[in-house]
Coordinates of C-alpha atoms in Angstrom, one line a residue:
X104 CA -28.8 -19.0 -5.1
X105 CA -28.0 -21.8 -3.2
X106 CA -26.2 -23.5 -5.7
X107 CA -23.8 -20.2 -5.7
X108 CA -22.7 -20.3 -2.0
X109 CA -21.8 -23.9 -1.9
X110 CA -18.8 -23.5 -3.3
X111 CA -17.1 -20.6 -2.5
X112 CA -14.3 -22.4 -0.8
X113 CA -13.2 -24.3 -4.5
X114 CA -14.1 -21.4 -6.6
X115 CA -10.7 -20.3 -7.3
X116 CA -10.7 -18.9 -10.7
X117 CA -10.9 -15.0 -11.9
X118 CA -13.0 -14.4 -14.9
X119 CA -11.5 -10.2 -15.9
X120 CA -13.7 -8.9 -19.0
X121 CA -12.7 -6.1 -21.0
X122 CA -15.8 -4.7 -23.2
X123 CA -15.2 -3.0 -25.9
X124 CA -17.3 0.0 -28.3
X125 CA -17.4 -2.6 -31.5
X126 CA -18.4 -6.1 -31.7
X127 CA -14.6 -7.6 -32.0
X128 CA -13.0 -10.0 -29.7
X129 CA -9.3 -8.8 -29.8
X130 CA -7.5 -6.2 -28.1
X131 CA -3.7 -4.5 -28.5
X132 CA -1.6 -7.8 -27.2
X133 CA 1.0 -4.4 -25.6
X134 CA -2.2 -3.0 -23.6
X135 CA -3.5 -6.5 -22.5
X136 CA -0.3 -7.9 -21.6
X137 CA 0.5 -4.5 -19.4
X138 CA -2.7 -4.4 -17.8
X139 CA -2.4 -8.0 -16.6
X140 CA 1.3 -7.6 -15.7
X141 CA -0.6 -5.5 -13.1
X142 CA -3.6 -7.4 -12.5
X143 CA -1.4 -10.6 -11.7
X144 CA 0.9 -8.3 -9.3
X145 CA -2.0 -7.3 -7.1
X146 CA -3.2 -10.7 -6.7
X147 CA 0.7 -11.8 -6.0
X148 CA 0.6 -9.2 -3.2
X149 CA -2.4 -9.8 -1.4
X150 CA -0.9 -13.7 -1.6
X151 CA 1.8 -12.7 -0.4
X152 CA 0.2 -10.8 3.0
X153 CA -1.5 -14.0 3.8
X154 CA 1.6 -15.9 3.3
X155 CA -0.1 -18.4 0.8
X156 CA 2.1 -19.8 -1.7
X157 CA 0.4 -20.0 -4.9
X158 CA 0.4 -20.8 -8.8
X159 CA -1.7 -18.7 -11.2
X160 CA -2.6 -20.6 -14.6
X161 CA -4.6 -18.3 -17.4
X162 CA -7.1 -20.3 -19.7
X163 CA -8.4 -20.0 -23.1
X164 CA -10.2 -16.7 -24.1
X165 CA -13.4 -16.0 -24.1
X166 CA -15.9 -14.4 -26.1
X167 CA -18.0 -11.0 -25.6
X168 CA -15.8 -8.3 -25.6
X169 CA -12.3 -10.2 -24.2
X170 CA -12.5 -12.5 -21.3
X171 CA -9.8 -13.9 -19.4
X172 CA -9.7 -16.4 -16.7
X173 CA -7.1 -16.8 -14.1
X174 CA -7.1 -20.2 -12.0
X175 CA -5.4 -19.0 -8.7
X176 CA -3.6 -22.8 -6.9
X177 CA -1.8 -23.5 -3.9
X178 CA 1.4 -25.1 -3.7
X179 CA 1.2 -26.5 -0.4
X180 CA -1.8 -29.4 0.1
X181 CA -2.6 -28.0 3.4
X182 CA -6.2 -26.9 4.8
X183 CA -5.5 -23.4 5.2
X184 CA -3.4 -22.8 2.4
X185 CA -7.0 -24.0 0.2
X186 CA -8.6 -21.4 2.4
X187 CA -6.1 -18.5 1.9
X188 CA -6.6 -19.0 -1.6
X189 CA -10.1 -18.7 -1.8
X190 CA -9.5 -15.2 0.4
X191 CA -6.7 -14.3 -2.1
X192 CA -9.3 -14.8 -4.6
X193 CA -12.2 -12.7 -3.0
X194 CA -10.2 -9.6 -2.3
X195 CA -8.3 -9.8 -6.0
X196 CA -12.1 -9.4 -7.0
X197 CA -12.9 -6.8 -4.7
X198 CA -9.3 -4.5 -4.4
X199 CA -9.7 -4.5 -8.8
X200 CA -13.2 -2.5 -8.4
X201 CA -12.7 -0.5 -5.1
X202 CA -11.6 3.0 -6.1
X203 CA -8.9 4.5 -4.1
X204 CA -9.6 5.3 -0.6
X205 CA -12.2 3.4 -0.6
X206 CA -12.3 0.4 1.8
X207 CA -13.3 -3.2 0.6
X208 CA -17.4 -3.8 0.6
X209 CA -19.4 -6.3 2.7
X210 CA -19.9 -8.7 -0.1
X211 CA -15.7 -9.5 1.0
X212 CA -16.7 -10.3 4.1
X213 CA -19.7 -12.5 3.2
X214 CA -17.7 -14.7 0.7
X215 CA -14.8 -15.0 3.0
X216 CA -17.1 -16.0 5.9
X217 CA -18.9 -18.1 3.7
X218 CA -15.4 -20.1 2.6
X219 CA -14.4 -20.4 6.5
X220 CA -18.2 -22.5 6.9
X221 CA -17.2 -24.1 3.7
X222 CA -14.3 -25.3 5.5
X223 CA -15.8 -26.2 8.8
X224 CA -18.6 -27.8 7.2
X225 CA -16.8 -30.2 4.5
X226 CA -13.5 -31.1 6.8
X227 CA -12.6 -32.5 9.7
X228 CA -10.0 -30.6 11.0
X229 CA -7.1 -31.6 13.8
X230 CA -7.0 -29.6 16.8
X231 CA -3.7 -27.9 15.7
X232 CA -5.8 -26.9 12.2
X233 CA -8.3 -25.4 14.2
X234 CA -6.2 -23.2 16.1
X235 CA -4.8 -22.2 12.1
X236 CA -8.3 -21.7 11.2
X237 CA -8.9 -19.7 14.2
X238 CA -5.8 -17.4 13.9
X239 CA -6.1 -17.0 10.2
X240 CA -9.6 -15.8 10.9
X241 CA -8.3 -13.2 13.2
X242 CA -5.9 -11.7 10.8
X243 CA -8.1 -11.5 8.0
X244 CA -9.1 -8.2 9.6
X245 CA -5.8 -7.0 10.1
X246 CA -4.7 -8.0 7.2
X247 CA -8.0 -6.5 5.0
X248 CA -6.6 -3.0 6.7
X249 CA -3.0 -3.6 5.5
X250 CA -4.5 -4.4 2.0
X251 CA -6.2 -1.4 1.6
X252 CA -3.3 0.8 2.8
X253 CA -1.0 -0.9 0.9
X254 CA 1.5 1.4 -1.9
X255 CA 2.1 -1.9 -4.5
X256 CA -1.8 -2.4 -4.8
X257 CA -2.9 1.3 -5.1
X258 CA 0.0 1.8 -7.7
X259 CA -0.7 -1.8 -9.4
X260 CA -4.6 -0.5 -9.9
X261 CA -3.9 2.9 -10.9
X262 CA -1.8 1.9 -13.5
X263 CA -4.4 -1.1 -14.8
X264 CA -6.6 1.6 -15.3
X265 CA -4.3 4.5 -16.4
X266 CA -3.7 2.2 -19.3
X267 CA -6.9 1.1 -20.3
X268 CA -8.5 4.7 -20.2
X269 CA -6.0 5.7 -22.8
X270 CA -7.0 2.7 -24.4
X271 CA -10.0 3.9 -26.7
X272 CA -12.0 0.5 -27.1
X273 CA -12.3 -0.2 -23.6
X274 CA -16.1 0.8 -22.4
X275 CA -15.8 -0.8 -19.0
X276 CA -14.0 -4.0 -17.2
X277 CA -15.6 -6.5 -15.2
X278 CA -14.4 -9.2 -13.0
X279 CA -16.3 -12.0 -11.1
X280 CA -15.4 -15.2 -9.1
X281 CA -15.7 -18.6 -10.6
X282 CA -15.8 -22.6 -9.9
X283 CA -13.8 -25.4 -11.5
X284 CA -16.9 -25.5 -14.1
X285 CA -16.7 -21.7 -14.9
X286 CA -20.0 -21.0 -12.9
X287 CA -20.1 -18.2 -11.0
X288 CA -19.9 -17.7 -7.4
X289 CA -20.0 -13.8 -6.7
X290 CA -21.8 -11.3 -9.0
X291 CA -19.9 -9.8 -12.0
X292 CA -18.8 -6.2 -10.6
X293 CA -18.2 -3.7 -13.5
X294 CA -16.5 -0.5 -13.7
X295 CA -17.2 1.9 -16.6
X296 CA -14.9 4.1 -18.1
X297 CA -15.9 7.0 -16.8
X298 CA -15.4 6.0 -13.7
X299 CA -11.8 5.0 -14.3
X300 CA -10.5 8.5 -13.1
X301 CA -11.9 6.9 -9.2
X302 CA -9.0 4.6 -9.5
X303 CA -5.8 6.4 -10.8
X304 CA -3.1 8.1 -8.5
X305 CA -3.0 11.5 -9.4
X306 CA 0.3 12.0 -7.6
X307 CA 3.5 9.5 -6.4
X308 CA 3.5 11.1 -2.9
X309 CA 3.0 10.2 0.2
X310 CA 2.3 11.5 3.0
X311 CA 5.5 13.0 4.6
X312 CA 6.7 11.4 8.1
X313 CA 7.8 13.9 11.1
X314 CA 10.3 12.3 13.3
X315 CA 10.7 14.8 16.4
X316 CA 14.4 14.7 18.3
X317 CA 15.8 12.6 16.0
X318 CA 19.2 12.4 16.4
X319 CA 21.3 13.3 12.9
X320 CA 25.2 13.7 13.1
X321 CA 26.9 16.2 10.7
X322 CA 29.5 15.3 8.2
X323 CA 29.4 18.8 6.3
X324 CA 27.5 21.8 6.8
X325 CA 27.0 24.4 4.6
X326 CA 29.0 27.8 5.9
X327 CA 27.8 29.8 3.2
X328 CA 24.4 31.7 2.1
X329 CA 22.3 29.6 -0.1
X330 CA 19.7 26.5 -0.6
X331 CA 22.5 24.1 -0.7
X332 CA 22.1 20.5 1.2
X333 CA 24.0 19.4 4.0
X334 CA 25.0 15.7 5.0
X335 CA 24.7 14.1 8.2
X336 CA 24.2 10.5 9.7
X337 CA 20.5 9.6 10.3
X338 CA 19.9 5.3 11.4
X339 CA 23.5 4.6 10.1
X340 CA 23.0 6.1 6.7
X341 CA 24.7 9.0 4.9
X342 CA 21.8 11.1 3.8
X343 CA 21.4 14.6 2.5
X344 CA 19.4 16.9 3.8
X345 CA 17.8 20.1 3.7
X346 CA 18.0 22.7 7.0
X347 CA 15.2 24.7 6.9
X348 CA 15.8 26.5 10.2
X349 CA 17.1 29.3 9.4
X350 CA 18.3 30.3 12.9
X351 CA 20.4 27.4 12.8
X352 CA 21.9 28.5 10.1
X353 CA 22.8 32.1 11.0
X354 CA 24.0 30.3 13.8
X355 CA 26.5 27.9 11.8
X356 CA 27.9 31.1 9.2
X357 CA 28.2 33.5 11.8
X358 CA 30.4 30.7 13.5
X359 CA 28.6 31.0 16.8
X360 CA 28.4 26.7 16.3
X361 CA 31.3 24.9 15.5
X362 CA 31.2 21.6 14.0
X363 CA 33.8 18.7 15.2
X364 CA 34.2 15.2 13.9
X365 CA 31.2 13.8 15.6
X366 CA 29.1 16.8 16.5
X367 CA 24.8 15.5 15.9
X368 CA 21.8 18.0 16.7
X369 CA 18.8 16.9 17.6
X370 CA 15.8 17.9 16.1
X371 CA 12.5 17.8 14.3
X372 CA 12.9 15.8 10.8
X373 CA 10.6 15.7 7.6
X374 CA 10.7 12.7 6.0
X375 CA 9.0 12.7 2.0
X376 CA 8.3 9.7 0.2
X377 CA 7.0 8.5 -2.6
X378 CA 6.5 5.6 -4.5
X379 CA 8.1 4.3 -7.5
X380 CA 6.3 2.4 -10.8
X381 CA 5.6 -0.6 -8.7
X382 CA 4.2 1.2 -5.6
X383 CA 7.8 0.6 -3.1
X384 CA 7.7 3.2 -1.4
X385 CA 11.1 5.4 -1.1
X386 CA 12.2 8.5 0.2
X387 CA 12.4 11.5 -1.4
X388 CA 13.9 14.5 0.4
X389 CA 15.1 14.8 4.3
X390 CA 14.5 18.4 6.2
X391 CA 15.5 19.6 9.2
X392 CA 12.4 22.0 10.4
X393 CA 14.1 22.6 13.7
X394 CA 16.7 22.4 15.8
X395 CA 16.3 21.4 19.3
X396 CA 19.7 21.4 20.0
X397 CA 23.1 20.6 19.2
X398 CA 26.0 18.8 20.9
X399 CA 29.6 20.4 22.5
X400 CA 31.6 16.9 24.3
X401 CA 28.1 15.4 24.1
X402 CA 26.6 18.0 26.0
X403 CA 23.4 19.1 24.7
X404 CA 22.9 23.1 24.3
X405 CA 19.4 23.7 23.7
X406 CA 19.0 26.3 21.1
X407 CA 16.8 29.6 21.1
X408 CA 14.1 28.0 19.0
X409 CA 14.1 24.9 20.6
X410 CA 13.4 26.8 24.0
X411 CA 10.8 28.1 23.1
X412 CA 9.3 25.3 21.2
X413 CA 10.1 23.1 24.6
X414 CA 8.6 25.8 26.8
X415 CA 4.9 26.1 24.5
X416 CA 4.7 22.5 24.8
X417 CA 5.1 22.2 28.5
X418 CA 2.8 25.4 28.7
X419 CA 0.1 23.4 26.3
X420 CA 0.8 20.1 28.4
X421 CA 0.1 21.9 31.9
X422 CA -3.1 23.8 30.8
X423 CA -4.4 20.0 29.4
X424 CA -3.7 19.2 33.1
X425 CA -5.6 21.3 34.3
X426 CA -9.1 19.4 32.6
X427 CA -8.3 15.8 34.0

């Protein structure tokens, strides 16, 4: 056991195993080759959090089912840049077998506090790598959170197992840490096929963002009856959008608003996103869920339904008030 935690801080190679229902040793090159594209893009994106600059080299397969390793390199000879990698390689192990919304498990922490001793231990560092060491060691945290919330990952992982449970050879895939000398530093962590489900998106949304009194200026509104969009000026873009207030807009078509060049409401805005194949997230769809108020020679006129919305919340504010 010893022997295992010695050298956490050079074990920087990624044994991933796929086992198979037979006794054979290949796999479809299409199905390997995607799955990997995805694999490699996870471990690119938790390098690229921690700002480590790194190479990733594949070696020779293996036997027993398919085994692949991937040797994970810096490219800058720097203390901490040896150290990110050995966290880069931790989490890729951890992040592959941690179903969605599900956050990272203690046996992380232990191997990246173990590489951190690893590098206290074996170098001597210079006052200004110590502060490094120190600050990297505060982020880690911060940057575990991040990780775990992160759209690229979750899609990257959903769609390395999306492809391999349509894949009918696949039983289960495993993945543990190596050294230099292909011995193993962390246990081999397996996840079965039937568990496969645990880690595939089951929908591209996300949850939707509410921006209240936004501030949206109107190019073109819609005068007439039905669910047509209208377009406006939201953060120096052009965007269409949706108005779902519908006193707003028996406002607008009865003519009771006019709209000049430059007129803007303010109100409460519903932003959806979702994310593409590689997990960027984009918007979707804008709506307008209500209308504060609008704007005559930049004077705001508060409309019915914002009044009352205004008046609720300083009615809800004041009873609060009342408890402190």
């Amino acid at each position: 056991m010893e022997q295992q935690t010695t050298t956490v801080l050079n074990a920087n190679a990624l044994e991933l195993h796929y086992w198979f229902n037979d006794n054979s040793h290949t796999m479809n090159a299409f199905v390997q080759n995607k799955c990997e594209l995805e694999f490699l893009g996870i471990i690119n994106e938790i390098a690229t959090t921690f700002g480590a600059e790194i190479i990733i080299e594949t070696e020779p397969f293996g036997d027993g089912g398919l085994i692949r390793w991937f040797r994970i390199k810096t490219k800058l000879n720097e203390k901490s840049s040896v150290l990110k990698v050995a966290i880069v390689t931790a989490l890729a192990t951890t992040i592959l077998v941690t179903p969605l919304n599900t956050v990272v498990t203690k046996a992380t922490e232990k191997l990246i506090e173990k590489a951190f001793e690893d590098e206290e231990k074996t170098n001597r560092a210079t006052e200004k790598e110590k502060l490094e060491l120190e600050e990297l060691k505060l982020n880690v945290e911060l940057k575990r959170q991040l990780l775990h919330k992160n759209t690229v990952i979750s899609k990257k992982k959903s769609n390395f197992y999306e492809i391999l449970d349509r894949y009918p050879k696949v039983t289960q895939v495993s993945i543990a840490i190596q050294d230099k000398d292909k011995k193993r530093v962390s246990e081999e962590n397996f996840v079965r096929k039937e568990n496969f489900k645990e880690f595939i998106l089951v929908t591209d949304k996300l949850e939707p963002d509410y921006i209240d009194n936004a501030i949206i200026e109107i190019i073109s509104p819609v005068l007439k009856k039905g669910d047509y969009k209208w377009r406006g000026i939201y953060n120096g873009e052009t965007v269409s959008f949706t108005m779902k207030s519908n006193e707003f807009k028996t406002l607008v078509q009865t003519g009771k608003i006019e709209f000049k060049n430059g007129s803007s409401i303010n109100c409460l805005l519903k932003i959806d996103k979702k994310m593409n194949n590689e997990g960027i997230e984009q918007i979707s769809n804008y709506t307008i869920k209500r209308v504060n108020n609008y704007f005559e020679n930049d004077k705001p006129i508060e409309t019915p339904e914002g009044k009352n919305y205004r008046q609720k919340r300083e009615a809800d504010e004041s009873q609060y008030g009342m408890f402190d």
